[in-house]
Amino acid sequence: MKRRRWRKPSKDVPEKEEEEKGGSGGEFMGEAEKDQGETEEQNRGKRRRKTQRGRGGGGEGDRGGGPKPNRMLKDDNGILIESNMCHQCQRNDRGEVIRCTMCKTKRYCLPCIHSWYPGVLKEAFAESCPVCRKNCNCKACLRMEMPIKHKEKLELEFSAVEKMEYSKYILQLLLPFLKQVNEEQMMEKRIEAKLKGVLILFAEALRFCSPYLPVLEIKVERANCQMNERIYCDNCKTSIVDFHRSCPNCAFELCLRCCQELRDGCLQGSDEGNTVEFIDPGPDYLHGVETCPVMGSTKSGMCARQSRTKIDTGMICNAEIENASVDDLALVSQWKSNKDGSIPCPPSELGGCSQGFLELKCLISENEVPELLVRAEKMKKELKLEDVPAISKKWCSCLQFADGPNVSCGNLRKAASRQDSRDNFLYCPKAVELQPEDQKHFQWHWMNGEPVIVRNVLDTTLGLSWEPMVMWRAFRQIKNVNHPVLLDVNAISCLDWCEVDISVHQFFRGYSMATFDSYGWPRILKSKDWPPSSLFEEQLPRHNAEFINCLPFKVYTHPHGGYLNLAGKLPKNFLKPDMGPKTYIAYGFAEELGRGDSVTKLHSHMSDVVNLLTHTKAVDLQPKELLKIEKLKQKHAAQEERELCRDGKTSTMRDEAEKGGMENGDNTDNGEVNHKTRPINTSASGNDVKEGDIRMRGRSKGKNNKAENVERNNLIDAANVDQENQNSPISLEVQRSRDIELEFVDVQSTVESDETSRGGKLDEWKREEIVEVLRNNVADVDSGALWDIFRRQDVPKLEQYLMKHFKEFRHVCCRPLEQVVHPIHDQTIYLTMEHKRKLKEEYGIEPWTFIQKLGDAVYVPAGCPHQVRNLKSCIKVALDFVSPENVGEGFRMTEEFRVLPQNHRAKEDKLEVKKMTYYAMREAVLDLENS
């Protein structure tokens, strides 16, 4: 196997492409392109455009990159004729236009004002047009290069005092990890010295006043690696930072961790893994009709991740299947180190050549790391820095409100109800109220591994539109020499988790209005890595800039200038990981579907992430459509019961319920199905099918109505505690209000009925959550997504629960999971409300649960498992960053990823947190030395 290197692609532009630049009529041509020289064809194109503008009554160069003379036409009498060409649509035949009195050059027709700027009055356009306000959403303005003045705002500037304080902070937090990296390298260097018969004289290290610089009379050869390359270990696929072993004949490379495990006889990370080959049984199976059995376990990847299948077809999902080889396993076990610690090159079947031994190489200068460590220790001593930053020892001031009746005054949001815990409330400030000193407040919660929610972030922006049709016009591309053809979207069907191809127009049409398959089941899609980060920045540069600028705590989140964002510490010419921004577009319904809900399944990131909800659209289902869904839910439930009986199994949940004295079984007399007695379907679920069928059971039982009504009112009042923005305009018809009221009664009564049948009771805040979900769907225009974030310290118990219950979940082709490699990193499980209840019941843990509203920026620390369910169609923009507080989680998760099977989706370490740690420490020490 050849060396696994990633090289940064060349950005050189072919001469032919250079000559063709200039674009088609109507597309913006930036200033940078003009400076490169114009061909005769470009000049002719420009003359044609000028002529066209002249025919329209003159044009001032709306599409140009700089100011152009305002050319007016004259009538037969020599009187100037004012242009009526709309800046948005470039037409002059659409009636009245509103002229801007500020710039005196731009005009907008009334149809465009109503279509693209709803809610903005004509008077506001006359006072200052969208171009003057820098939020024009015409296609040309969306793609234009940023004006120089606005570009300057993208860069952050720090004073010398700020740089010194931040450098101290980085030094305190990262010093232990730099020591860890150095110790691993020094251990390997000592082994190399023994192999070469060189005596290590640690006493001589005293001449350097540090134990980190022992005199090793050996020289480590520097590997031939370019700055724009990333080298991976050929065994575990972990990114190599500095020291490693390499074969001089075939360039097989092995990281230090694998070297250590090979000598200990416990090499990990080379297993190919197993998977299940899923065959798509077609839409009949998805809706409760048994068609064909699932195929058995073979050898594997993570099953059908590259599958491409059309909705409503019976095509086979083409999983990447590889036959397991016993010979390969034998080869791995036979590859051993020698008694003296030397490591032979593995056989060709494992990527080597079986010739010679692996030699010690380095990517950085041989003594760079130990010398940096000496300088860091010296600086720490001179500045009298403690091992831990002082902020971690302080008590957060907002916690004094956590025990009081009025929580909102402390900018807190209740998200859990753990006993004897003070982290049930999350820090939730408003963006417009943040002050510089609030960064210390943020750091306290962040250092403790708590998520942070910043509200109303969009209130700090220029007001660029995130409407789906605006996004569609920006991303859609038919033909242009400056942009690739872009007509299709790579999307995931949330019903069977297979990839589908759909046109951009159809995708955004389904975002705003419900579409159904032939069975009457809602078709829910979400974008899959679309558009790519580079395309988002290219096609929507103004949105990209506005997103980066509006994020609070920019010292952490800014991708290039954030001083505490370690991702920006890598040298400019280095191959950097893709940190975003990334756009996530998904359909969603507040009504619980059970199968096919719009979810992001449980997973965790090696890096920190901030997720901003920029747009929501409520898609209501009609009563006739809901009736079809309810009938299909019953078929789904019956199908799952049949599959359990066919396999000769009983539900784990049913067995545990019987042990707890709960009432089980199916009541076929009145058509009820007790869904708590079957495996929970999380192929894309939110709170499982229980909520939908709960209503049916509630109507049939209908007891204790008076008590239920009282409790329902209490729940609604409790749900209102977190509604701090009650001034949102909500206009509902009287009849609809009554329907909502009845729905609340229905849900509340059936939830309590369901609890009684189990002999248990949901926590009050969990029942509030169910009511709040429905309430937000019809009343709160800002609600968007339901988040569950788990604490890091709860991860071991969470993994135990998932390994115990994984067969109760569904994934590709809506088939039950047959196996799990890693219950979190596989990203194949979504915990329903029932599973979250049982998780707390069995293991005593629960997540932070809250609803992300429009304009909310959710900060999720690295290593915190989380899942999301969209209550409405949502557009979110996310950005990864690496904070010094969470470097330890990056180290831990790097180790978790390296032991995953070779074909696992999370296998490769593209973040390179160890490399970031080194360069961040180098910059911090240098700044402190120069201050």
PDB file of C-alpha atoms in Angstrom, residues 830-841 845-847:
ATOM      1  CA  TYR A 830     -31.494   8.369  17.689  1.00  0.00           C
ATOM      2  CA  LEU A 831     -32.751   8.217  21.271  1.00  0.00           C
ATOM      3  CA  THR A 832     -36.499   8.634  21.453  1.00  0.00           C
ATOM      4  CA  MET A 833     -38.345  10.080  24.404  1.00  0.00           C
ATOM      5  CA  GLU A 834     -38.984   6.578  25.701  1.00  0.00           C
ATOM      6  CA  HIS A 835     -35.337   5.617  25.413  1.00  0.00           C
ATOM      7  CA  LYS A 836     -34.298   8.787  27.230  1.00  0.00           C
ATOM      8  CA  ARG A 837     -36.754   7.882  30.002  1.00  0.00           C
ATOM      9  CA  LYS A 838     -35.357   4.372  30.285  1.00  0.00           C
ATOM     10  CA  LEU A 839     -31.791   5.702  30.155  1.00  0.00           C
ATOM     11  CA  LYS A 840     -32.419   7.769  33.237  1.00  0.00           C
ATOM     12  CA  GLU A 841     -34.300   4.932  34.889  1.00  0.00           C
ATOM     13  CA  ILE A 845     -28.305   9.966  33.348  1.00  0.00           C
ATOM     14  CA  GLU A 846     -30.149  12.348  31.075  1.00  0.00           C
ATOM     15  CA  PRO A 847     -29.148  14.922  28.459  1.00  0.00           C
TER      16      PRO A 847
END
